Every structure is written in structure tokens, then in C-alpha cells.
Amino acid sequence: MADIIQLLPDHVANQIAAGEVVQRPASVVKELLENSIDAGGTSIKLIVKDAGKTLIQVIDNGKGMSATDARLSFERHATSKIRSAEDLFSLNTKGFRGEALASIAAIAHVELKTKQDQDELGTVIEIEGSDIKNQELVVTPTGTSLCVKHLFFNIPARRNFLKSNNVELRHIVDEFHRLALAHPDIEFLMYHNGSESFNLPISNYRQRVVNIFGNKTNEKLVPVEEETEVLKISGFVGKPEFAKRTRTEQFFFVNNRFIKSPYLNHSINAAFEGLIKDGSHPSYFLNLTVDPKSIDINIHPTKTEIKFDDEHTLYAILRSAVKHSLGQFNIAPVLDFDRDRNLDTPYDFENKKATTPSVEVDRSFNPFQEEKIQSKSNSYSSSYRKEPASQWESLYVGLESKGTKTENDFSEIQFESQPENESLFNGDKQVETTQRTYQLHNKYIISTIKSGMMILDQHRAHQRVLYEGLLKHLTVKESVSQQLLFPLNLDFSSSEMGILNNLKEDLEHTGFVFSSFKDQTIEITGVPINVPESEVSIILEQLISDVEHEVPDSNFSATDLLAKSLAKSLAIKTGQSLTQLEQEHLVNSLFACKEPTVSPTNKVTFITMNVDDFDKKFI
Ligand code: ADP
Ligand code: MG
């Protein structure tokens, strides 16, 4: 038989290896920033265009390279950081595999300019897809500048696979944050498409956190300090009242390296137990220092996981250190271990005054009159309950239920009985008392239909109803908003402000009224009719995170994303019990929609089961 094994040509082998190291623009950013940190730079500048798809450049004032080293640095397994396997155990650099530059050069156009302090002239090298195009002497400042253009130019499949600029930029900013937080002793600057995104001067750790996450972060931070034989902890946790809906402010660093550890994250959650709402995440910025011999850093370049020798001890120390800090700063009510937990006031009742119960009789109450709006409530669920008709209808004005219903294929879904059409006292006919909908586990609504029954997911169905209503508001650009009694001030980081700024006009079309929109604060004087004031910040936070993580699909648009995000935030949740009237309203509203079968994110909203199916089961 003929031989079938062939050696891969170098450029193919390099491209494959590059795939491991470079998955997206953010991977390049991480590798270049790490190299600059390893080179001892005290000022590092990151310049990005089109979320890194067009340009990524990192400029440092570190030690630079000699002409020979500059050339060698692009060879695979060329590293100045380790000489023998032994060195792996006393590692204090970020890189050591000597693969990053070789990989990046295999799949992009790269220009390196570098000069050592003692040299008069530096070196410039230009490489395209591993081919050296040029090398010469050049006038350049001490340090290194690495410029990466046209990433994945020779692997179109990879290039096409990149996500939208919002998503790729989010990944870049994440890497930038991680490294900047781990090194407050280095100045970091970042520019995107010509404008400054971050300017982080050398500072203490607290100031670094504040410079990244916005001025208002300062008042949120509670210091955590602890030193034991096995572990030193320093850093901050966020006060419980500032817990976020997303996990964007959770950072662990072990020996200056960012790591992800669900286990240690759990220990922080345990320390916050009872202090924050379910579904919220405490912020934390914690540096752990341990003996390098007691950890095993997974040396895969893209992984950030780590294995500790004695995880259980770390867990316990971390939890108690955080608990202690929260207690010391008077944030947790007690640290008395013998105390009966049942006697603690739940966090959300803490600041409420006790009120004397009173019996009030509404003399004008007429049980035969239709329910009227009674009071304005803060909580969505109660306001939703009290004003079902007005609230529902405001969301799908203009969507004529009858008209659209017949246009769709849902004509086969016929509801079993239609009491509205029958008069209440219909001769000798019995009064119609059949209940038409049932709620199952506060999650599904079951309705009988001619052919059998229909089971509807309340959260998804409501999302669909809200989504179509919001889209309508956004496209006709007329919306109803409710004026707030007092303006609401909300703080955001500069990158969050950037996202909100892009969506400002659309948000206004949904009913938001902004009286000021500058620096890191926005002032809101009006909100969409359906949005309770207390939820505004959560809704905007969710929106920002949806924009940052959105996966583009063919019909992607900012408007669509906004409508999806708001619908998700505002829709009634699983677990919420609904009155008979609300259930029926939901079913009717869903079938008044243009696309009732799926939620805005394309998940099934209801299923039907035929009597035949039941019959088969009863054989
Ligand atoms: P590694 O960082 O794992 O050693 P890289 O491919 O990232 O591998 O870099 C190869 C070598 O190039 C490094 O070991 C270092 O000597 C040199 N180098 C890379 N970037 C810089 C820089 N910004 N300043 C000085 N030297 C650098
Ligand atoms: Mg490196």
C-alpha cells in the first residue's frame, strides 16, 4: 500500500497552531498586553479599530529587543522567559510558551518596532502570514510597538465566524480590565476608533477599580484584608445593595493572574447569603497570594482555570474574610453564630417601618362595577395585577386582534366556549360557569380548545406580546411615558454610557425621558408606562449586558435588540401567579400577535394536545 502520511507544510502547521492561541481579536490583545507587562513596561497603550478586526496595536515602554531577538521572537517556541522545565515552577511571567507571536504572525499582517535603551536605533520587522517582508533599522523610542492588521486575512472561515463589533469589543475590554486590574502599578491607556476609552494612571488598587468602573464605584467598595499561613487576601467587595444582575464585576486574581473559579465564587456568594436578592451577583475585586508551588495553572494559553492544593481551606478563609469585612463595615447586621437566623430581618424589610394594621371599608365599592385602577404601586407584579386592562392594552395599541388573528394560521385553534357572546341569562340555558384557563405551577397556562388543550408558557408568551408592542412603539416612534415624581439619577461606567448613548433615541421611543445624559450619569424624568421606577436600573443593566453579549443574526438591529431585552425584563416571570382574568388576557393577547408561536428569541410559546392523544393513552 502506498504511504499516506505527509508532513504538513510549515504555513499550514502554523495556522493550525495559531487557531489554538488566537481565537478572536481579544486573544491577540491579551497576548500582546501580557508581553508588554513581562517586558517591564510602566506605560502600555492599546489602540483598537473596528473591535480589533482592522487593527490592534500595543505600545509599551519596556525593555525592548535586540535586532536578533526581534527576528527570533516570531519563531515558534522562542521565549526568553524559561530556559529549562525546572523554571516552570518559579514562574513570574505571564508567557513562557513562546508561541504567541509566531501564531499571530501566521494569520495577520504584523509590524514590530522595538528598541533597547542602550541602542541608538531600533529594528522594524514586517511579516505577512509568516513571511518576512521587511527588516531594517529604524528610529523609534525605547520599548516595543506591535501592530496587528487584517487578522485572519488568510483564514476567511475564521474571519467570517467573528461576532459583531459589540461582542468582540466586549471581549477585548474584558481582557483589558483583567490585566489592568492585576497591575495598578502600570499605566494603561485604551483607544477605540480614535477615541479614548480608558485612561488609567498608575495608582493604588482602589483608584484603579474606580478608574475602570466609574467614580460612583468608590462608595460601593468594602475593603477585604486577610493574611494566613497559606493565603493572603486583599481587595474589595461591593456593598450588598449594589449587587448587580450580571457577573461583570467579579474578579479573582491569583498571584496577579486573572482566574475563573466557580468554587471560590461560591464562597463569596455564601458570605453574602441573606444580604442580596436571588439572581443578583455581588461585585468583587480580590487578589489572592499563595505559594506558587501550591497551585497548578493550566498552561493552555486560553484557559484561565487553576487548581489549588487545598481548595477547602481557601474556601473557608475567603468566606470568613468577606463576612468579616461586611460585618466590620456594618453592612451585615450580625456576626453572632449562636443567633437564631429566623429572627433576622430579611434584607428587604430592614428599612421599612412597621405599620398598624387597619380595616378600611370602601363605601363606594360596587361589586358589579368593573375593577378600576386603585393605586399606583412600585412593584411591577402588583401594578400589573391592579391595572390589567389599561396596562395590557397600552402595550399593543394598534394591533387589532380580530384582523390579525384571521390572517394567521391559528384559525384552527378555536376556544371551546365563548361566553362573551352569550347573554348572561339566556332563557332556560344554564349560566356558563366553565373556567377556560388554568395555571399550572405558576408557569404554564392551560386552556381548553376545540381539538383538546393548549399549554402556554407564561413568561415566553408575555415576552412575545410585549416585544411586538415595543417594536410597534419603536417604529411608529410614538410612545406613552409616565412622569416620575423625582428625577432618577443612575451612574454608569464610560463604556456602558457609550452603549446607552447609541440606544438613547430608541429608548426615548419606548417612553424613556432623559433630562441629562453626560459623563457617567444619566437623569431620567420619565419611563415607559409599564416600567416600575424601582426596576429601571436593572432593566438598563440587563440591556447593556444583552448588547454586549448579543450574537448577531441576519436580522440584527439595535431596535430589535432593545425590544427583545425590554420584553425579557418586563415579562411576567415563571413563579408569578395570575388571576383568571390575567390568564385569559395573556392568551388573547398572544393570539393577537403576528407571530404567536415563538418567543422573541425563537422559543416555543405554546403546545397543543389533541383529545385523540389522550384517547390513545386511555386505551
Ligand atoms: P512568550 O511570551 O511565551 O515568551 P511570545 O511569542 O509572546 O512568547 O514572545 C516571544 C518572545 O518575544 C518573548 O519571550 C520576549 O522575549 C519577546 N517579546 C515579545 N513581546 C515583547 C515586548 N513587548 N517587549 C520585549 N520583548 C518582547
Ligand atoms: Mg507572550
XYZ file of C-alpha atoms and ligand atoms in Angstrom:
647
model
C 0.000 0.000 0.000
C 1.196 3.485 -0.789
C 2.404 5.706 2.019
C -0.243 8.125 3.061
C 1.389 10.191 5.774
C 2.689 13.582 4.723
C 4.395 16.314 6.644
C 2.248 19.402 6.742
C 3.877 22.384 5.118
C 5.059 24.908 7.708
C 2.493 27.545 6.942
C -0.360 25.083 7.367
C 1.025 23.753 10.634
C 1.453 27.317 11.870
C -2.098 28.228 11.021
C -3.424 25.259 12.920
C -1.340 26.085 15.972
C -2.457 29.708 15.692
C -6.059 28.595 15.979
C -5.292 27.406 19.471
C -3.795 30.646 20.640
C -5.747 33.159 18.603
C -9.460 32.614 18.626
C -10.589 36.201 18.281
C -9.165 39.732 18.408
C -9.307 39.677 22.205
C -6.821 36.767 22.265
C -4.288 38.934 20.413
C -4.914 41.806 22.821
C -4.292 39.504 25.772
C -1.048 38.090 24.383
C 0.368 41.485 23.405
C -0.549 43.155 26.680
C 0.979 40.256 28.602
C 4.199 40.531 26.626
C 4.383 44.250 27.410
C 3.832 43.571 31.109
C 6.523 40.863 31.043
C 8.877 43.348 29.344
C 8.645 45.569 32.395
C 6.688 48.396 30.761
C 5.300 51.072 33.088
C 3.057 52.575 30.442
C 1.116 50.458 27.977
C -1.127 51.775 25.251
C -3.713 49.701 23.400
C -5.121 51.007 20.129
C -8.001 49.170 18.508
C -10.006 49.774 15.337
C -13.298 48.071 14.496
C -13.180 45.915 17.589
C -9.748 44.641 16.570
C -10.847 43.348 13.186
C -8.924 46.081 11.359
C -6.188 46.985 13.801
C -4.758 46.022 17.176
C -1.663 47.869 18.318
C 0.121 47.671 21.653
C 2.864 50.139 22.504
C 4.981 49.798 25.635
C 7.996 51.489 27.191
C 9.504 48.195 28.331
C 12.957 46.800 27.776
C 12.609 46.225 24.015
C 14.517 43.650 21.956
C 17.818 43.476 20.126
C 17.697 43.055 16.345
C 18.426 39.311 16.643
C 15.829 38.785 19.338
C 13.287 40.747 17.345
C 13.723 38.316 14.483
C 13.751 35.275 16.780
C 10.667 36.297 18.706
C 8.498 35.188 15.766
C 9.896 31.657 15.761
C 7.757 29.020 17.390
C 8.895 28.087 20.905
C 11.170 31.109 21.034
C 10.982 32.548 24.509
C 13.269 34.493 26.793
C 11.239 33.501 29.821
C 12.251 29.942 30.647
C 15.402 28.005 29.950
C 14.534 24.624 31.418
C 11.458 22.741 32.586
C 12.534 23.498 36.163
C 11.851 27.183 35.598
C 8.159 26.396 35.212
C 7.857 26.108 38.977
C 9.151 29.544 39.759
C 7.347 31.349 37.053
C 6.653 35.033 37.491
C 5.939 35.973 33.909
C 2.653 35.749 32.030
C 4.010 33.997 28.974
C 6.510 31.187 28.655
C 5.444 29.027 25.726
C 6.990 31.232 23.077
C 4.087 30.684 20.769
C 2.020 33.836 20.731
C 3.988 35.975 18.291
C 4.579 33.049 15.922
C 0.873 32.278 15.914
C -0.241 35.855 15.424
C 2.238 36.379 12.587
C 0.871 33.290 10.818
C -2.596 34.771 10.422
C -2.191 38.534 10.171
C -0.088 41.398 8.890
C 2.292 42.254 11.704
C 4.681 45.146 12.177
C 7.117 45.094 15.085
C 9.147 48.127 16.088
C 11.444 47.736 19.034
C 14.482 49.360 20.614
C 16.533 48.711 23.713
C 17.526 51.635 25.898
C 21.265 51.441 25.191
C 20.815 51.329 21.402
C 20.636 54.347 19.177
C 18.474 52.764 16.521
C 15.767 50.163 16.757
C 14.510 47.435 14.445
C 11.395 47.236 12.344
C 10.134 43.915 11.023
C 7.123 43.387 8.780
C 5.568 39.952 8.439
C 2.519 38.762 6.487
C 1.267 35.261 7.158
C 4.677 34.099 8.475
C 6.569 35.614 5.507
C 9.121 38.237 6.440
C 8.553 41.155 4.087
C 10.986 43.657 5.509
C 13.549 44.155 8.268
C 15.576 47.312 8.761
C 16.914 49.812 11.251
C 14.523 52.486 12.376
C 14.259 55.488 14.670
C 11.840 54.523 17.409
C 11.513 55.160 21.161
C 12.768 52.640 23.709
C 10.243 49.866 24.097
C 8.127 47.876 21.700
C 5.235 48.597 19.379
C 3.387 45.671 17.879
C 0.830 46.360 15.229
C -1.531 43.599 14.051
C -3.650 44.284 10.967
C -6.131 42.233 8.978
C -6.481 39.434 11.472
C -7.396 36.084 9.865
C -6.794 37.560 6.385
C -5.735 34.105 5.169
C -8.412 32.117 7.037
C -11.686 33.602 5.748
C -13.762 30.993 7.573
C -12.379 32.202 10.884
C -12.873 35.800 9.946
C -16.490 35.240 8.989
C -17.022 33.483 12.258
C -16.228 36.587 14.278
C -19.130 38.111 16.158
C -20.450 41.650 15.830
C -18.176 44.536 16.803
C -20.074 44.995 20.069
C -19.377 41.430 21.108
C -15.733 41.385 20.009
C -15.099 44.723 21.684
C -16.643 43.425 24.908
C -14.149 40.549 24.866
C -11.271 42.964 24.293
C -12.412 45.239 27.100
C -12.745 42.200 29.379
C -9.115 41.235 28.748
C -8.012 44.829 29.183
C -9.871 45.090 32.510
C -8.376 41.853 33.788
C -4.808 42.902 33.108
C -5.275 46.499 34.199
C -6.810 45.344 37.488
C -3.955 42.942 38.119
C -1.352 45.699 37.573
C -2.294 49.060 39.112
C 1.432 49.869 39.102
C 1.355 50.180 35.314
C -0.331 52.965 33.367
C -2.841 51.655 30.821
C -4.490 53.572 28.008
C -7.013 52.290 25.537
C -8.330 53.895 22.339
C -11.101 52.540 20.156
C -11.734 54.015 16.703
C -9.769 57.104 17.587
C -11.405 57.959 20.877
C -10.079 57.309 24.342
C -11.934 54.509 26.129
C -9.751 54.217 29.236
C -7.045 56.306 30.797
C -5.722 54.538 33.867
C -2.794 56.273 35.558
C -0.524 54.409 37.973
C -2.457 54.377 41.232
C -3.423 52.316 44.228
C -5.775 49.392 43.784
C -8.905 51.196 44.926
C -8.286 54.038 42.488
C -7.684 51.568 39.676
C -11.044 49.886 40.301
C -12.744 53.293 40.381
C -10.993 54.477 37.205
C -12.237 51.418 35.364
C -15.756 51.107 36.701
C -16.708 54.732 37.241
C -16.483 57.313 40.013
C -19.529 56.111 41.851
C -17.859 52.744 42.446
C -15.816 54.301 45.229
C -18.675 54.406 47.707
C -19.616 50.815 46.919
C -16.299 49.250 47.907
C -15.661 47.463 51.167
C -12.012 46.514 51.758
C -11.135 42.888 52.444
C -7.749 42.111 54.001
C -6.643 38.817 55.482
C -3.330 37.098 55.935
C -2.904 33.496 56.985
C -0.120 30.986 56.544
C -1.480 29.625 53.300
C -3.155 32.630 51.800
C -3.083 36.397 51.662
C -6.232 38.177 50.517
C -6.534 41.814 49.604
C -9.021 43.777 47.596
C -12.639 44.806 47.743
C -16.157 43.513 47.664
C -19.148 45.624 46.657
C -21.735 46.535 49.276
C -24.725 44.223 49.035
C -27.142 46.952 47.938
C -25.060 47.449 44.808
C -25.188 43.804 43.751
C -25.627 43.528 40.004
C -27.839 41.499 37.742
C -24.823 40.462 35.721
C -21.470 38.992 36.710
C -19.444 41.729 35.030
C -17.807 42.924 38.236
C -16.429 39.682 39.591
C -12.672 39.297 39.563
C -10.294 36.879 41.237
C -6.580 37.223 40.744
C -4.184 34.593 41.987
C -0.590 35.789 42.113
C -1.538 38.626 39.744
C -3.179 36.356 37.218
C -6.897 36.589 36.461
C -8.637 33.287 37.094
C -12.144 31.903 36.938
C -13.163 29.736 39.829
C -16.793 28.757 40.292
C -15.809 27.168 43.594
C -14.298 30.313 45.104
C -17.119 32.361 43.606
C -19.465 30.176 45.596
C -17.647 31.027 48.782
C -18.246 34.747 48.157
C -21.900 34.073 47.488
C -22.008 32.172 50.759
C -20.599 35.204 52.575
C -23.318 37.389 51.043
C -26.088 34.933 51.827
C -29.187 36.666 53.101
C -27.848 40.085 52.160
C -28.669 40.161 48.485
C -31.619 39.142 46.367
C -31.726 35.875 44.491
C -30.425 36.362 40.985
C -28.147 39.275 41.938
C -24.389 38.942 41.975
C -22.065 40.673 44.413
C -19.191 42.662 42.928
C -15.705 41.621 43.980
C -12.130 42.504 43.084
C -9.962 40.144 45.094
C -6.271 39.375 44.934
C -5.135 36.104 46.415
C -1.478 35.443 47.005
C -0.462 31.834 47.503
C 2.733 29.837 47.295
C 3.240 29.211 43.533
C 4.057 25.595 44.375
C 0.573 25.067 45.813
C -1.196 25.817 42.557
C -1.325 24.262 39.153
C -2.009 26.821 36.460
C -3.474 25.140 33.467
C -0.915 26.012 30.872
C -3.341 26.015 27.999
C -2.980 29.551 26.659
C -6.630 30.439 26.513
C -7.686 28.886 29.781
C -7.925 30.797 32.979
C -8.566 27.920 35.303
C -6.373 26.968 38.191
C -6.121 24.088 40.607
C -5.349 24.643 44.271
C -3.846 22.004 46.532
C -6.219 22.757 49.358
C -9.382 24.254 47.982
C -11.484 23.640 51.057
C -9.284 25.727 53.298
C -9.203 28.569 50.782
C -12.981 28.436 50.534
C -13.429 28.757 54.268
C -10.840 31.513 54.699
C -12.262 33.526 51.852
C -15.822 33.251 53.060
C -14.993 34.266 56.571
C -12.752 37.147 55.450
C -15.524 38.584 53.297
C -18.121 38.049 56.020
C -15.862 39.727 58.491
C -15.408 42.783 56.264
C -19.118 43.107 55.651
C -19.683 42.891 59.400
C -16.921 45.333 60.277
C -18.284 47.930 57.940
C -21.681 47.496 59.478
C -23.109 46.005 56.405
C -24.136 42.654 57.702
C -26.400 43.018 60.726
C -24.751 40.370 62.915
C -21.860 38.028 63.125
C -23.162 36.131 66.075
C -23.034 32.468 65.244
C -25.360 31.338 68.035
C -28.112 33.585 66.926
C -31.288 32.123 65.525
C -31.318 33.010 61.841
C -35.108 33.046 61.880
C -35.043 36.197 63.955
C -33.034 38.166 61.412
C -34.967 40.693 59.419
C -34.925 39.818 55.763
C -32.851 42.361 53.857
C -35.749 43.973 52.063
C -37.741 44.674 55.219
C -34.894 46.225 57.064
C -35.657 49.822 56.350
C -39.388 49.607 56.414
C -41.426 50.997 59.292
C -43.948 48.792 60.986
C -47.478 49.955 60.309
C -50.541 49.340 62.442
C -52.971 47.144 60.625
C -56.228 48.925 59.931
C -59.527 47.933 58.458
C -60.739 50.161 55.734
C -64.099 49.942 54.115
C -64.588 51.378 50.712
C -68.159 52.591 50.844
C -68.347 53.345 47.209
C -67.356 49.798 46.275
C -69.825 48.276 43.892
C -69.158 44.618 43.237
C -70.969 44.797 39.908
C -68.817 47.527 38.545
C -65.674 46.790 36.566
C -62.480 46.961 38.511
C -60.918 50.429 38.461
C -57.347 51.496 38.857
C -56.894 51.850 42.571
C -53.431 52.899 43.357
C -50.044 53.311 41.827
C -47.674 50.734 43.062
C -43.973 50.395 42.833
C -43.786 46.740 42.226
C -44.446 45.512 38.791
C -46.397 42.493 39.855
C -48.870 44.418 41.932
C -49.326 47.212 39.471
C -49.719 44.635 36.820
C -52.426 42.999 38.848
C -54.328 46.145 39.645
C -54.433 47.589 36.190
C -54.616 44.648 33.930
C -56.752 46.178 31.245
C -55.050 49.524 30.895
C -51.544 48.106 31.076
C -52.063 45.319 28.656
C -53.775 47.414 26.113
C -51.194 50.161 26.191
C -48.693 47.624 25.003
C -50.370 46.521 21.891
C -52.335 49.512 20.755
C -52.972 49.286 17.106
C -52.534 45.557 16.891
C -56.067 44.685 16.024
C -56.692 41.307 17.456
C -59.507 40.195 15.216
C -57.855 41.291 11.990
C -54.521 39.700 12.614
C -55.951 36.562 14.033
C -57.689 35.568 10.839
C -54.662 36.362 8.721
C -52.646 33.748 10.560
C -52.797 30.010 10.547
C -54.177 29.884 14.005
C -57.744 29.716 12.892
C -57.688 26.051 13.748
C -57.289 26.980 17.406
C -60.828 27.528 18.467
C -61.584 28.154 22.055
C -64.053 25.742 23.457
C -66.588 28.182 24.802
C -67.172 31.799 24.122
C -69.203 33.154 26.993
C -68.935 36.805 25.940
C -71.171 36.086 23.040
C -73.862 34.632 25.173
C -76.101 36.775 27.247
C -75.941 36.139 30.952
C -79.490 34.971 31.287
C -80.157 33.040 28.173
C -83.671 31.735 28.512
C -83.634 28.378 30.203
C -79.988 27.747 29.304
C -77.657 27.266 32.258
C -75.370 30.153 33.128
C -71.902 29.499 31.648
C -69.541 28.889 34.520
C -66.837 26.842 32.843
C -63.369 28.007 33.682
C -61.455 28.358 30.446
C -57.891 28.646 31.665
C -55.884 27.108 34.487
C -52.464 27.979 35.763
C -50.075 25.108 36.382
C -47.164 25.553 38.824
C -47.304 29.325 38.264
C -45.586 28.616 35.000
C -47.955 27.288 32.382
C -51.423 28.344 31.414
C -53.645 25.585 30.230
C -56.587 26.400 28.082
C -59.148 24.091 26.563
C -59.565 24.361 22.823
C -61.877 22.603 20.414
C -59.415 19.890 19.489
C -58.126 19.280 23.006
C -55.941 21.582 25.046
C -53.253 24.182 24.704
C -50.388 24.691 27.154
C -48.761 28.079 27.108
C -45.511 29.183 28.765
C -46.499 32.371 30.564
C -43.077 34.023 30.528
C -42.398 33.375 26.873
C -45.924 34.262 25.812
C -45.793 37.561 27.633
C -42.392 38.295 26.103
C -43.909 37.885 22.654
C -46.809 40.205 23.498
C -44.531 42.894 24.948
C -41.993 42.527 22.160
C -44.484 43.176 19.396
C -45.917 46.114 21.310
C -42.470 47.610 21.870
C -41.444 47.141 18.260
C -44.540 48.981 17.250
C -43.730 51.885 19.547
C -40.195 51.943 18.281
C -41.138 52.008 14.625
C -44.025 54.455 14.790
C -41.923 56.474 17.244
C -44.769 57.379 19.486
C -44.948 56.107 22.982
C -46.590 56.789 26.259
C -44.449 57.551 29.242
C -45.164 58.139 32.869
C -43.603 61.123 34.534
C -41.530 60.384 37.627
C -42.214 62.434 40.723
C -38.494 62.882 41.342
C -35.866 62.531 38.635
C -33.911 59.323 38.847
C -30.116 59.542 38.672
C -28.205 56.481 37.544
C -24.467 56.013 37.223
C -22.683 54.001 34.589
C -19.109 53.362 33.542
C -17.843 55.095 30.425
C -18.160 52.003 28.250
C -21.720 51.454 29.496
C -22.509 55.083 28.736
C -21.262 54.522 25.197
C -23.759 51.725 24.679
C -26.629 53.684 26.214
C -25.786 56.686 24.090
C -26.184 54.602 20.948
C -29.586 53.436 22.110
C -30.752 56.751 23.536
C -33.068 57.650 20.702
C -34.654 54.231 20.616
C -35.084 54.256 24.370
C -36.903 57.559 24.051
C -39.257 55.994 21.571
C -40.215 53.385 24.120
C -41.143 56.093 26.611
C -37.918 56.920 28.459
C -37.389 60.638 29.036
C -33.800 61.726 29.770
C -33.211 65.155 31.200
C -29.459 64.820 31.175
C -27.073 62.337 29.654
C -23.476 63.142 30.325
C -20.201 61.883 31.779
C -21.121 58.894 33.839
C -24.606 59.845 34.972
C -27.980 59.928 33.346
C -31.037 61.614 34.769
C -34.387 60.119 33.925
C -37.628 62.038 34.343
C -39.999 59.693 32.565
C -40.243 55.941 31.987
C -42.401 53.759 29.740
C -45.859 53.267 31.132
C -45.223 49.675 32.094
C -41.899 50.089 33.818
C -41.840 50.475 37.598
C -39.314 53.035 38.782
C -37.633 50.554 41.082
C -36.718 48.327 38.135
C -35.304 50.955 35.805
C -31.672 50.413 36.720
C -31.994 46.632 36.482
C -33.628 46.930 33.078
C -30.899 49.199 31.730
C -28.196 46.952 33.182
C -29.782 43.959 31.509
C -29.978 45.902 28.275
C -26.286 46.790 28.377
C -25.327 43.219 29.031
C -27.581 41.997 26.199
C -25.940 44.429 23.795
C -22.505 43.319 24.920
C -23.244 39.639 24.558
C -25.630 39.635 21.665
C -24.946 37.124 18.958
C -25.733 38.788 15.665
C -28.270 37.117 13.470
C -29.276 38.055 9.983
C -31.972 40.495 11.024
C -29.994 42.104 13.805
C -30.793 45.706 14.598
C -30.403 47.833 17.681
C -34.148 48.421 17.776
C -34.878 44.752 17.693
C -32.373 44.041 20.429
C -33.814 46.776 22.605
C -37.329 45.419 22.177
C -36.130 41.883 22.968
C -34.219 42.967 26.025
C -37.004 45.087 27.461
C -39.566 42.390 26.750
C -37.415 39.885 28.617
C -37.004 42.201 31.607
C -40.645 43.194 31.796
C -42.404 39.930 31.036
C -44.165 38.210 33.892
C -41.863 35.621 35.323
C -42.231 31.959 35.974
C -43.479 31.641 39.530
C -45.892 34.520 39.348
C -49.465 33.567 39.977
C -52.042 35.125 37.697
C -55.731 35.758 38.210
C -58.268 34.195 35.933
C -58.688 37.471 34.097
C -54.960 37.914 33.606
C -54.582 34.392 32.283
C -57.289 34.907 29.730
C -55.896 38.258 28.812
C -52.496 36.729 28.180
C -53.932 34.004 25.971
C -55.942 36.521 23.961
C -53.067 38.943 23.636
C -50.738 36.204 22.458
C -53.070 35.245 19.664
C -53.436 38.859 18.667
C -49.707 38.821 17.914
C -48.264 38.480 14.461
C -46.118 35.523 15.424
C -47.663 33.939 18.467
C -45.939 30.557 18.123
C -42.482 31.642 19.243
C -40.962 33.988 21.793
C -38.773 36.860 20.559
C -35.788 34.551 20.959
C -37.422 31.854 18.892
C -38.533 29.537 21.653
C -41.872 27.783 21.507
C -44.586 29.715 23.364
C -47.279 27.054 23.432
C -48.032 23.482 22.533
C -51.317 21.801 21.811
C -52.510 18.317 22.623
C -55.419 16.676 20.879
C -58.144 14.664 22.512
C -57.026 11.811 20.251
C -53.667 11.828 22.037
C -55.441 11.442 25.345
C -57.700 8.764 23.963
C -54.663 6.730 22.986
C -53.273 6.957 26.484
C -56.520 5.719 27.997
C -56.664 2.523 25.995
P 6.300 34.118 25.395
O 5.662 35.369 25.898
O 5.541 32.897 25.794
O 7.753 34.037 25.711
P 5.793 35.259 22.812
O 5.649 34.633 21.456
O 4.622 36.003 23.337
O 6.201 34.116 23.809
O 7.041 36.196 22.778
C 8.312 35.690 22.391
C 9.434 36.496 22.996
O 9.481 37.776 22.394
C 9.292 36.746 24.488
O 9.814 35.685 25.253
C 10.087 38.037 24.659
O 11.453 37.760 24.836
C 9.938 38.736 23.309
N 8.906 39.802 23.379
C 7.626 39.721 22.973
N 6.963 40.881 23.181
C 7.844 41.730 23.739
C 7.775 43.098 24.206
N 6.630 43.789 24.135
N 8.896 43.637 24.728
C 10.046 42.927 24.801
N 10.168 41.652 24.399
C 9.101 41.036 23.868
Mg 3.826 36.087 25.321
